[in-house]
Amino acid sequence: MGAQKKPAAAKVREDSEDLSRQRLQAILLADSFTTQFRSITLERPKVLLPIVNIPMIDYTLAWLESAGIEEVFVFCCAHSSQIIDYLKKSEWYTRPNPNLLVRTIVSHNSTSVGDALRYIYEQQTETSQIQGDFVLVSGDTVSNMPLADLIQQHRDRKKKDEKAIMTMVFKKQSRLGIGSDQLFVAVDPLTKQLLHYEECNSRGGDFCLDKSLLDSTVLCSDMQDCYIDICSPEVLSLFEDNFDYQHMRRHFVNGLLVDDIMGYKIFTHEIQSSCYAARIDNLRSYDTVSKDIIQRWTYPYVPNIDFSGNRPVKLGRRGIYRASDAVQSHTADVGASTVIGYGTKIGNGGKIYNSVIGNGCCIGSNVVIQGSYIWNNVTIEDGCEIRNAIVCDGVKVRAGAVLQPGVVLSFSVVVGRDFVVPAYSKVSLLQQPTTEDSDEELEYADSSSGTADHSSGLNNLQIESKASELGPDGAGYIWEICDSAHDEEWKHSVVPIPMDKLADITGAMDDDDIEDDIVVPPSGELKSDTDIINTDANDSYGDFEREVEEEFLSAVEKDNKADIVIPLINSHRLAYNMDSADCAGAVFYSMMRLAVKSPHNSATELYRNAMGVITKWKGVLGFYLKQTDAQIEVIMKFEEMCQESEELSPLFAKLLPFLYDKDVVQEDAILRWGEEKAGADDCDKVYLNKCESFIKWLKEASEEEEEDS
Amino acid sequence: MDFQVVILAGGFSSYLVPLVAKEVPKALLPVANRPVLSYVLDLLESSNLKDLIVVVEGEDAALKVGGWISSACVDRLHVEVAAVAENVGTAGALRAIAHHLTAKDILIVSGDIVSDIPPGAVAATHRRHDAAVTVMLCAQPVSGPSESGGSGGKDKTKKPACDDIIGLDSLKQFLLYIAKGTEIKKDTRVKKSILCAAGKMEIRSDLMDSHIYAFKRAVLQEVLDQKPAFRSLKQDVLPYLVRTQLRSDVFSDQSNVEENGNGNGKNNMQNNEVVLSQILSNASMPSFHQVYESGLGTRKTHKCCVYIADESKYFVRLNSIQAFMDVNRDVIGESNHLSGYSFSAHHNIVHPSAELGSKTTVGPHCMLGEGSQVGDKCSVKRSVIGRHCRIGSNVKIVNSVVMDHATIGDGCSIQGSVICSNAQLQERVTLRDCQVEAGYVVCAGSEHKGETFARK
């Protein structure tokens, strides 16, 4: 198909010979860098998970091929060996004279799209494999949209405007996208330039719109991001330049739109309603896309057509796809929109609706399967009931067991006799990875980088040791759902959203809309507000200190630079109406807390910690320490902290000279502090006495200086 | 039609000083020698809206307006004139006359409109959607309403005066957002719930609010009662209704509420389920308001609709001196169908009783009122001259408006200016872009540019 298109396209591009020589290339990210499919993806990479019995990556590759892409780079990260093995055996490698050249890129330490693209960019310098504009997709995309025209459009636009470096593909949402995050985009109706991109999980509240967008803009909340991007090579180098870009949308797109220094532009393309494009990014979309495939929206990528070396199944009436050798009892009732794979046997009296059943499954008598996805070689014994569940390869469900809606059974789990698996639970032979990894962007398998295979040895041990979670004859662990995610679980599962939840969402939509009349506030009201602030100044200082500390710690965590932290702290400062001395105090407080919190065994280690923190962050502190008052405030704060903390107090005398050395506090401040304290009670002078010698030295030094001059 | 029309005729607008004065409230300013109010009345009459209340600020002005109305059109229309205190704002004015309002829907029209957009269309849209409020929008004049070039002083003041920013749904039926561009400093906020419900919002800055609104009376009165601080329809009431359209505090239909009162709770639930299942089954949406309402059960919604006038229609609000000049020029020029006069072969109107001296020319797009006299060797171009004016010889009048009973001495040259009634220009006065207050006397031989003459 691609070969047929080429001459026609070349003719069009006669004027631009350079461009016409470029091959159409694509980068396929075979790693989602998320944990949405966890429990399954611990053992198998997401792109190899079957959707309607065919691995996802085959849909993506088949689509890219038919869309005229000539070369695709499959970027593998987690489970890379599995992906490469699969590709090697698949039609994509074995076929003679392929239209689509599949190459793999392996990197084990990429944890995000950003890392992946940076890795590709670095390789680029050696191999220069990416020659021009390329299509960036992830390996879980199911689509049948044509790309050639879109790429041509992108190139034409790029020729006119060098800054147009990316075209994003959007689709109008056919359903109300309840459950997933709400996406708001603003697009220029004429040029289709993307002006604003915002994803948020609440549908209430206000949408903030910059004035520059107000001229003529279309705001959309019904668009779906297909995560199909046509990129120019600049995109790669932008990722290289901005090493903190991780997420394609959150960082890169927003980065370009918000702090747009170079004036790069992103354009959008809305696909026609006759085309299909969707990304499988959670279990709910797995469910939706499966249904769309069965209902043939994705034609020609449907189960009864061979598009990637798959064995087509026959399509019968009422949308039932049945493999030719599937054995089905006459008393079994197979309902509409169901797929039954090769070598599958279905016993008497079963009821199967709206489900996909893989190859080599064995289903007993009187089994009810509804809205579920049963993968390959699954054994379901008599009398089981399975509703809205995903059941992976090799699972055994023993007689009489019940899977409540939303259950996900990972590979080779065994559900015991008559056991009821509670709703929304995820079951795996592997234990739940501990959640210590705060980095939510981490991909599956704790980036075990394709080495999950050897963990199968471990599995046996685990099964033996603790197998009773799924009944006496079962095997597997029921993963705990963390509390915070519990309420959210229904949003992403394969189960249709319960009626009450749906009403809840719509209801909750604007519960947070407090009555916000824009009645011009009488000026008195404003005054009373400031009064409150003033009277509560002491209280709010505590809050302020806490906020600053949080801000500071998050900066430490993210390893931000001082010039990023300062504006953030300033915003709190304005919010709480504090002056810079207060800020200095609060920042210093946070720094010392950080030093105390970081692990240490002895006072010297703590001293070293403190020195490290001060050296690293003195830029932030220094910003607020331009005046002597602020410096005195810092010393007083330090004193206060020492009084409260046993650990710190011996360090006072050591750290003060250090602060002086580092120019954090100047001698003026120290001397004035000394003078102020000199008149105080003895108990207040503890720390002054401790550093008496230092102050004395300072005094002498300054006197000497005066003499010199 | 069960529509009551309220014409907000204002009083003595400060923007129009010195054109308005004690004797001439804004509503009676002449446009092609007819009070501007008569254009509004004609427009309403053409849509068969005859039950009118004219609200005037200030007793004196009300008397003047009432006097004119009773002389002009008492036979054709049923007009009541109500006086309200000055500076109460549009919402205040409606509050003051609330007891006059009885019909189910109220059409509110600003009294300073010269237009050919049928208000009946707004009323029909309002009824069709059963809306709480319907706003008429028209194209923002970008380069001035008239394409005819060559009028002096036109370009520099032609910035669009009001800069409305309007959010519409994809079918351009509903109003989702409205704000005044000049009031937005850096950014603005749009309710996400509305955006989500509507799917798409088109933000337009090329439309403007035409100050013709249709309100449901119950809604309007509810809002006016509940929010005593609201002063302006456009700035307070309308944005409030738009913002709260998905969680209406106003009982948009009281009779409906009573019907649904107790027995129908169950029914309501069923309805909800029907619509919910429609959502789930991916049915086409009825209207986002209905969907939303059903999801909430207890909450009510109301619709804010728009009627977008065709771009070819004429619309100007007489709210500045520039607009006054434009309207006068257009009504006898490009959009002369508005004036109701029949034009001569030379595209001008010279009243039969007017007297022209020898070698005097009156160009196209001019109007010369009843009983006016023009001396010898004069030239009048694109100007309106009122009744019983006396104009000397060798006078040039270009792009100007001369109101009734004005006297212009020999050798004057007037360009782009307004001479109010009874004003007097002595000999050889040269005026350019000036306004002369009623009864003012400009001394002989003086030359002025861009000045305003008024007695302090």
PDB file of N, CA, C and O in Angstrom, chain A residues 174 176 184 200 203-209 211 214-222 502 506-507 509-511 516-517 519, chain B residues 165 184-193 195-196 199-203 205 227 229 240 243 247 276 279 282 292 296 299:
ATOM      1  N   SER A 174     -16.051  10.582  21.327  1.00  0.00           N
ATOM      2  CA  SER A 174     -17.415  10.180  21.046  1.00  0.00           C
ATOM      3  C   SER A 174     -18.190   9.990  22.340  1.00  0.00           C
ATOM      4  O   SER A 174     -19.385  10.190  22.392  1.00  0.00           O
ATOM      5  N   LEU A 176     -18.637  10.774  26.531  1.00  0.00           N
ATOM      6  CA  LEU A 176     -18.244  11.708  27.578  1.00  0.00           C
ATOM      7  C   LEU A 176     -17.079  11.054  28.294  1.00  0.00           C
ATOM      8  O   LEU A 176     -17.204   9.952  28.795  1.00  0.00           O
ATOM      9  N   PHE A 184      -8.306  19.952  28.396  1.00  0.00           N
ATOM     10  CA  PHE A 184      -8.771  21.211  27.838  1.00  0.00           C
ATOM     11  C   PHE A 184      -7.727  21.704  26.850  1.00  0.00           C
ATOM     12  O   PHE A 184      -6.556  21.832  27.208  1.00  0.00           O
ATOM     13  N   CYS A 200      -6.518  18.046  33.599  1.00  0.00           N
ATOM     14  CA  CYS A 200      -6.741  18.101  35.032  1.00  0.00           C
ATOM     15  C   CYS A 200      -7.840  17.126  35.381  1.00  0.00           C
ATOM     16  O   CYS A 200      -8.646  16.749  34.545  1.00  0.00           O
ATOM     17  N   ARG A 203     -13.454  18.567  37.210  1.00  0.00           N
ATOM     18  CA  ARG A 203     -14.226  19.234  36.191  1.00  0.00           C
ATOM     19  C   ARG A 203     -14.902  20.464  36.772  1.00  0.00           C
ATOM     20  O   ARG A 203     -15.663  21.150  36.124  1.00  0.00           O
ATOM     21  N   GLY A 204     -14.661  20.698  38.014  1.00  0.00           N
ATOM     22  CA  GLY A 204     -15.247  21.889  38.614  1.00  0.00           C
ATOM     23  C   GLY A 204     -14.255  23.024  38.539  1.00  0.00           C
ATOM     24  O   GLY A 204     -13.200  22.917  37.929  1.00  0.00           O
ATOM     25  N   GLY A 205     -14.589  24.094  39.182  1.00  0.00           N
ATOM     26  CA  GLY A 205     -13.664  25.202  39.256  1.00  0.00           C
ATOM     27  C   GLY A 205     -13.596  25.963  37.961  1.00  0.00           C
ATOM     28  O   GLY A 205     -14.430  25.816  37.086  1.00  0.00           O
ATOM     29  N   ASP A 206     -12.569  26.741  37.858  1.00  0.00           N
ATOM     30  CA  ASP A 206     -12.477  27.642  36.728  1.00  0.00           C
ATOM     31  C   ASP A 206     -11.312  27.257  35.847  1.00  0.00           C
ATOM     32  O   ASP A 206     -10.342  26.661  36.287  1.00  0.00           O
ATOM     33  N   PHE A 207     -11.445  27.633  34.634  1.00  0.00           N
ATOM     34  CA  PHE A 207     -10.405  27.409  33.654  1.00  0.00           C
ATOM     35  C   PHE A 207      -9.783  28.761  33.395  1.00  0.00           C
ATOM     36  O   PHE A 207     -10.473  29.706  33.040  1.00  0.00           O
ATOM     37  N   CYS A 208      -8.502  28.832  33.617  1.00  0.00           N
ATOM     38  CA  CYS A 208      -7.862  30.128  33.535  1.00  0.00           C
ATOM     39  C   CYS A 208      -7.395  30.366  32.102  1.00  0.00           C
ATOM     40  O   CYS A 208      -6.734  29.535  31.516  1.00  0.00           O
ATOM     41  N   LEU A 209      -7.764  31.490  31.595  1.00  0.00           N
ATOM     42  CA  LEU A 209      -7.515  31.764  30.188  1.00  0.00           C
ATOM     43  C   LEU A 209      -6.715  33.039  30.076  1.00  0.00           C
ATOM     44  O   LEU A 209      -7.127  34.074  30.572  1.00  0.00           O
ATOM     45  N   LYS A 211      -5.175  36.349  28.536  1.00  0.00           N
ATOM     46  CA  LYS A 211      -5.836  37.347  27.700  1.00  0.00           C
ATOM     47  C   LYS A 211      -5.446  37.204  26.238  1.00  0.00           C
ATOM     48  O   LYS A 211      -6.243  37.464  25.347  1.00  0.00           O
ATOM     49  N   LEU A 214      -7.754  35.394  23.960  1.00  0.00           N
ATOM     50  CA  LEU A 214      -9.161  35.764  23.860  1.00  0.00           C
ATOM     51  C   LEU A 214      -9.573  36.265  22.491  1.00  0.00           C
ATOM     52  O   LEU A 214     -10.744  36.499  22.269  1.00  0.00           O
ATOM     53  N   ASP A 215      -8.642  36.444  21.597  1.00  0.00           N
ATOM     54  CA  ASP A 215      -9.035  37.068  20.355  1.00  0.00           C
ATOM     55  C   ASP A 215     -10.009  36.220  19.573  1.00  0.00           C
ATOM     56  O   ASP A 215     -11.136  36.601  19.348  1.00  0.00           O
ATOM     57  N   SER A 216      -9.555  35.092  19.155  1.00  0.00           N
ATOM     58  CA  SER A 216     -10.513  34.175  18.585  1.00  0.00           C
ATOM     59  C   SER A 216      -9.915  32.803  18.741  1.00  0.00           C
ATOM     60  O   SER A 216      -8.863  32.492  18.209  1.00  0.00           O
ATOM     61  N   THR A 217     -10.572  32.040  19.555  1.00  0.00           N
ATOM     62  CA  THR A 217     -10.024  30.784  20.013  1.00  0.00           C
ATOM     63  C   THR A 217     -11.174  29.819  20.131  1.00  0.00           C
ATOM     64  O   THR A 217     -12.287  30.229  20.413  1.00  0.00           O
ATOM     65  N   VAL A 218     -10.879  28.568  19.930  1.00  0.00           N
ATOM     66  CA  VAL A 218     -11.877  27.570  20.274  1.00  0.00           C
ATOM     67  C   VAL A 218     -11.336  26.783  21.455  1.00  0.00           C
ATOM     68  O   VAL A 218     -10.241  26.245  21.400  1.00  0.00           O
ATOM     69  N   LEU A 219     -12.116  26.787  22.513  1.00  0.00           N
ATOM     70  CA  LEU A 219     -11.753  25.993  23.670  1.00  0.00           C
ATOM     71  C   LEU A 219     -12.471  24.662  23.550  1.00  0.00           C
ATOM     72  O   LEU A 219     -13.665  24.638  23.312  1.00  0.00           O
ATOM     73  N   CYS A 220     -11.743  23.586  23.714  1.00  0.00           N
ATOM     74  CA  CYS A 220     -12.398  22.300  23.564  1.00  0.00           C
ATOM     75  C   CYS A 220     -12.222  21.487  24.833  1.00  0.00           C
ATOM     76  O   CYS A 220     -11.142  21.442  25.399  1.00  0.00           O
ATOM     77  N   SER A 221     -13.260  20.857  25.220  1.00  0.00           N
ATOM     78  CA  SER A 221     -13.136  19.904  26.318  1.00  0.00           C
ATOM     79  C   SER A 221     -13.553  18.526  25.833  1.00  0.00           C
ATOM     80  O   SER A 221     -13.593  17.590  26.590  1.00  0.00           O
ATOM     81  N   ASP A 222     -13.871  18.424  24.574  1.00  0.00           N
ATOM     82  CA  ASP A 222     -14.346  17.133  24.067  1.00  0.00           C
ATOM     83  C   ASP A 222     -13.336  16.503  23.121  1.00  0.00           C
ATOM     84  O   ASP A 222     -13.682  15.660  22.319  1.00  0.00           O
ATOM     85  N   LEU A 502     -21.428   7.887  38.409  1.00  0.00           N
ATOM     86  CA  LEU A 502     -21.608   8.819  37.310  1.00  0.00           C
ATOM     87  C   LEU A 502     -22.359  10.044  37.805  1.00  0.00           C
ATOM     88  O   LEU A 502     -21.982  11.185  37.526  1.00  0.00           O
ATOM     89  N   THR A 506     -20.901  14.026  38.068  1.00  0.00           N
ATOM     90  CA  THR A 506     -21.569  15.203  37.530  1.00  0.00           C
ATOM     91  C   THR A 506     -21.976  16.119  38.655  1.00  0.00           C
ATOM     92  O   THR A 506     -21.942  17.331  38.529  1.00  0.00           O
ATOM     93  N   GLY A 507     -22.364  15.482  39.764  1.00  0.00           N
ATOM     94  CA  GLY A 507     -22.758  16.302  40.904  1.00  0.00           C
ATOM     95  C   GLY A 507     -21.571  17.046  41.478  1.00  0.00           C
ATOM     96  O   GLY A 507     -21.662  18.222  41.822  1.00  0.00           O
ATOM     97  N   MET A 509     -19.087  17.989  40.044  1.00  0.00           N
ATOM     98  CA  MET A 509     -18.465  18.882  39.085  1.00  0.00           C
ATOM     99  C   MET A 509     -18.333  20.301  39.605  1.00  0.00           C
ATOM    100  O   MET A 509     -17.322  20.929  39.457  1.00  0.00           O
ATOM    101  N   ASP A 510     -19.402  20.754  40.184  1.00  0.00           N
ATOM    102  CA  ASP A 510     -19.249  22.141  40.625  1.00  0.00           C
ATOM    103  C   ASP A 510     -19.672  22.318  42.072  1.00  0.00           C
ATOM    104  O   ASP A 510     -20.180  23.354  42.447  1.00  0.00           O
ATOM    105  N   ASP A 511     -19.508  21.274  42.846  1.00  0.00           N
ATOM    106  CA  ASP A 511     -19.729  21.493  44.263  1.00  0.00           C
ATOM    107  C   ASP A 511     -18.735  22.495  44.799  1.00  0.00           C
ATOM    108  O   ASP A 511     -18.994  23.193  45.775  1.00  0.00           O
ATOM    109  N   ASP A 516     -19.940  32.715  43.714  1.00  0.00           N
ATOM    110  CA  ASP A 516     -18.869  33.684  43.478  1.00  0.00           C
ATOM    111  C   ASP A 516     -19.399  34.892  42.728  1.00  0.00           C
ATOM    112  O   ASP A 516     -18.971  35.202  41.639  1.00  0.00           O
ATOM    113  N   ASP A 517     -20.364  35.508  43.312  1.00  0.00           N
ATOM    114  CA  ASP A 517     -20.898  36.696  42.659  1.00  0.00           C
ATOM    115  C   ASP A 517     -19.821  37.743  42.556  1.00  0.00           C
ATOM    116  O   ASP A 517     -19.064  37.958  43.471  1.00  0.00           O
ATOM    117  N   VAL A 519     -20.121  40.708  42.865  1.00  0.00           N
ATOM    118  CA  VAL A 519     -20.645  41.970  43.371  1.00  0.00           C
ATOM    119  C   VAL A 519     -19.428  42.762  43.796  1.00  0.00           C
ATOM    120  O   VAL A 519     -18.559  42.247  44.486  1.00  0.00           O
TER     121      VAL A 519
ATOM    122  N   ILE B 165     -16.079  40.104  24.616  1.00  0.00           N
ATOM    123  CA  ILE B 165     -15.515  38.786  24.362  1.00  0.00           C
ATOM    124  C   ILE B 165     -16.585  37.771  24.699  1.00  0.00           C
ATOM    125  O   ILE B 165     -17.129  37.770  25.805  1.00  0.00           O
ATOM    126  N   ILE B 184     -10.649  42.886  31.221  1.00  0.00           N
ATOM    127  CA  ILE B 184      -9.781  41.752  31.469  1.00  0.00           C
ATOM    128  C   ILE B 184      -8.349  42.234  31.465  1.00  0.00           C
ATOM    129  O   ILE B 184      -7.862  42.750  30.468  1.00  0.00           O
ATOM    130  N   LYS B 185      -7.698  42.060  32.579  1.00  0.00           N
ATOM    131  CA  LYS B 185      -6.337  42.572  32.697  1.00  0.00           C
ATOM    132  C   LYS B 185      -5.361  41.595  32.062  1.00  0.00           C
ATOM    133  O   LYS B 185      -4.761  41.873  31.050  1.00  0.00           O
ATOM    134  N   LYS B 186      -5.228  40.457  32.705  1.00  0.00           N
ATOM    135  CA  LYS B 186      -4.224  39.524  32.219  1.00  0.00           C
ATOM    136  C   LYS B 186      -4.855  38.209  31.797  1.00  0.00           C
ATOM    137  O   LYS B 186      -4.611  37.707  30.730  1.00  0.00           O
ATOM    138  N   ASP B 187      -5.656  37.679  32.658  1.00  0.00           N
ATOM    139  CA  ASP B 187      -6.322  36.452  32.249  1.00  0.00           C
ATOM    140  C   ASP B 187      -7.732  36.451  32.808  1.00  0.00           C
ATOM    141  O   ASP B 187      -8.095  37.271  33.630  1.00  0.00           O
ATOM    142  N   THR B 188      -8.481  35.507  32.348  1.00  0.00           N
ATOM    143  CA  THR B 188      -9.859  35.431  32.788  1.00  0.00           C
ATOM    144  C   THR B 188     -10.181  33.982  33.080  1.00  0.00           C
ATOM    145  O   THR B 188      -9.427  33.086  32.749  1.00  0.00           O
ATOM    146  N   ARG B 189     -11.308  33.806  33.736  1.00  0.00           N
ATOM    147  CA  ARG B 189     -11.646  32.445  34.135  1.00  0.00           C
ATOM    148  C   ARG B 189     -12.947  32.002  33.481  1.00  0.00           C
ATOM    149  O   ARG B 189     -13.890  32.756  33.416  1.00  0.00           O
ATOM    150  N   VAL B 190     -12.917  30.791  33.029  1.00  0.00           N
ATOM    151  CA  VAL B 190     -14.104  30.221  32.417  1.00  0.00           C
ATOM    152  C   VAL B 190     -14.469  29.013  33.256  1.00  0.00           C
ATOM    153  O   VAL B 190     -13.594  28.263  33.654  1.00  0.00           O
ATOM    154  N   LYS B 191     -15.720  28.868  33.521  1.00  0.00           N
ATOM    155  CA  LYS B 191     -16.111  27.735  34.357  1.00  0.00           C
ATOM    156  C   LYS B 191     -15.896  26.429  33.623  1.00  0.00           C
ATOM    157  O   LYS B 191     -16.375  26.225  32.519  1.00  0.00           O
ATOM    158  N   LYS B 192     -15.162  25.532  34.271  1.00  0.00           N
ATOM    159  CA  LYS B 192     -14.881  24.255  33.627  1.00  0.00           C
ATOM    160  C   LYS B 192     -16.147  23.448  33.453  1.00  0.00           C
ATOM    161  O   LYS B 192     -16.296  22.729  32.476  1.00  0.00           O
ATOM    162  N   SER B 193     -17.038  23.564  34.397  1.00  0.00           N
ATOM    163  CA  SER B 193     -18.239  22.743  34.300  1.00  0.00           C
ATOM    164  C   SER B 193     -19.016  23.096  33.039  1.00  0.00           C
ATOM    165  O   SER B 193     -19.532  22.228  32.352  1.00  0.00           O
ATOM    166  N   LEU B 195     -17.742  24.430  30.353  1.00  0.00           N
ATOM    167  CA  LEU B 195     -16.925  24.014  29.219  1.00  0.00           C
ATOM    168  C   LEU B 195     -17.073  22.517  28.979  1.00  0.00           C
ATOM    169  O   LEU B 195     -17.227  22.061  27.849  1.00  0.00           O
ATOM    170  N   CYS B 196     -17.069  21.760  30.057  1.00  0.00           N
ATOM    171  CA  CYS B 196     -17.183  20.312  29.918  1.00  0.00           C
ATOM    172  C   CYS B 196     -18.546  19.939  29.370  1.00  0.00           C
ATOM    173  O   CYS B 196     -18.666  19.058  28.528  1.00  0.00           O
ATOM    174  N   GLY B 199     -18.665  20.963  25.671  1.00  0.00           N
ATOM    175  CA  GLY B 199     -17.706  20.318  24.785  1.00  0.00           C
ATOM    176  C   GLY B 199     -16.757  21.304  24.137  1.00  0.00           C
ATOM    177  O   GLY B 199     -15.581  21.263  24.362  1.00  0.00           O
ATOM    178  N   LYS B 200     -17.300  22.193  23.373  1.00  0.00           N
ATOM    179  CA  LYS B 200     -16.450  23.170  22.704  1.00  0.00           C
ATOM    180  C   LYS B 200     -16.948  24.553  23.029  1.00  0.00           C
ATOM    181  O   LYS B 200     -18.143  24.780  23.133  1.00  0.00           O
ATOM    182  N   MET B 201     -16.049  25.461  23.160  1.00  0.00           N
ATOM    183  CA  MET B 201     -16.448  26.844  23.314  1.00  0.00           C
ATOM    184  C   MET B 201     -15.646  27.678  22.340  1.00  0.00           C
ATOM    185  O   MET B 201     -14.425  27.613  22.301  1.00  0.00           O
ATOM    186  N   GLU B 202     -16.365  28.416  21.573  1.00  0.00           N
ATOM    187  CA  GLU B 202     -15.700  29.256  20.597  1.00  0.00           C
ATOM    188  C   GLU B 202     -15.609  30.636  21.208  1.00  0.00           C
ATOM    189  O   GLU B 202     -16.631  31.199  21.614  1.00  0.00           O
ATOM    190  N   ILE B 203     -14.441  31.164  21.282  1.00  0.00           N
ATOM    191  CA  ILE B 203     -14.307  32.485  21.871  1.00  0.00           C
ATOM    192  C   ILE B 203     -14.165  33.491  20.753  1.00  0.00           C
ATOM    193  O   ILE B 203     -13.283  33.365  19.903  1.00  0.00           O
ATOM    194  N   SER B 205     -14.111  37.546  19.476  1.00  0.00           N
ATOM    195  CA  SER B 205     -14.035  38.954  19.856  1.00  0.00           C
ATOM    196  C   SER B 205     -14.586  39.816  18.730  1.00  0.00           C
ATOM    197  O   SER B 205     -14.514  41.021  18.788  1.00  0.00           O
ATOM    198  N   LYS B 227     -30.436  40.117  44.047  1.00  0.00           N
ATOM    199  CA  LYS B 227     -29.135  40.780  43.998  1.00  0.00           C
ATOM    200  C   LYS B 227     -29.331  42.282  43.928  1.00  0.00           C
ATOM    201  O   LYS B 227     -29.270  42.880  42.854  1.00  0.00           O
ATOM    202  N   ALA B 229     -27.472  44.493  44.593  1.00  0.00           N
ATOM    203  CA  ALA B 229     -26.287  45.279  44.214  1.00  0.00           C
ATOM    204  C   ALA B 229     -26.121  45.382  42.709  1.00  0.00           C
ATOM    205  O   ALA B 229     -25.328  46.178  42.231  1.00  0.00           O
ATOM    206  N   TYR B 240     -23.982  37.162  35.345  1.00  0.00           N
ATOM    207  CA  TYR B 240     -24.422  36.297  36.449  1.00  0.00           C
ATOM    208  C   TYR B 240     -25.231  35.119  35.906  1.00  0.00           C
ATOM    209  O   TYR B 240     -25.007  33.977  36.279  1.00  0.00           O
ATOM    210  N   ARG B 243     -22.980  32.707  34.045  1.00  0.00           N
ATOM    211  CA  ARG B 243     -22.133  31.911  34.934  1.00  0.00           C
ATOM    212  C   ARG B 243     -22.917  30.811  35.625  1.00  0.00           C
ATOM    213  O   ARG B 243     -22.406  29.727  35.855  1.00  0.00           O
ATOM    214  N   ARG B 247     -26.312  25.801  37.234  1.00  0.00           N
ATOM    215  CA  ARG B 247     -26.854  25.546  38.577  1.00  0.00           C
ATOM    216  C   ARG B 247     -27.687  26.743  38.954  1.00  0.00           C
ATOM    217  O   ARG B 247     -27.321  27.596  39.729  1.00  0.00           O
ATOM    218  N   LEU B 276     -29.302   9.357  31.506  1.00  0.00           N
ATOM    219  CA  LEU B 276     -28.026   8.749  31.877  1.00  0.00           C
ATOM    220  C   LEU B 276     -27.690   7.612  30.936  1.00  0.00           C
ATOM    221  O   LEU B 276     -26.563   7.493  30.465  1.00  0.00           O
ATOM    222  N   ILE B 279     -26.362   8.866  27.869  1.00  0.00           N
ATOM    223  CA  ILE B 279     -24.951   9.238  27.945  1.00  0.00           C
ATOM    224  C   ILE B 279     -24.098   7.997  27.770  1.00  0.00           C
ATOM    225  O   ILE B 279     -23.143   7.959  27.013  1.00  0.00           O
ATOM    226  N   ASN B 282     -23.834   6.467  24.427  1.00  0.00           N
ATOM    227  CA  ASN B 282     -23.198   7.244  23.381  1.00  0.00           C
ATOM    228  C   ASN B 282     -24.224   7.817  22.408  1.00  0.00           C
ATOM    229  O   ASN B 282     -23.987   7.947  21.230  1.00  0.00           O
ATOM    230  N   TYR B 292     -26.953  17.796  31.610  1.00  0.00           N
ATOM    231  CA  TYR B 292     -26.361  18.216  32.869  1.00  0.00           C
ATOM    232  C   TYR B 292     -27.400  18.182  33.970  1.00  0.00           C
ATOM    233  O   TYR B 292     -27.183  17.686  35.060  1.00  0.00           O
ATOM    234  N   LEU B 296     -27.731  15.913  37.710  1.00  0.00           N
ATOM    235  CA  LEU B 296     -27.705  16.500  39.040  1.00  0.00           C
ATOM    236  C   LEU B 296     -28.956  16.205  39.828  1.00  0.00           C
ATOM    237  O   LEU B 296     -28.939  16.209  41.041  1.00  0.00           O
ATOM    238  N   ARG B 299     -30.552  19.913  40.933  1.00  0.00           N
ATOM    239  CA  ARG B 299     -30.221  21.239  40.417  1.00  0.00           C
ATOM    240  C   ARG B 299     -30.996  21.553  39.164  1.00  0.00           C
ATOM    241  O   ARG B 299     -31.372  20.682  38.408  1.00  0.00           O
TER     242      ARG B 299
END
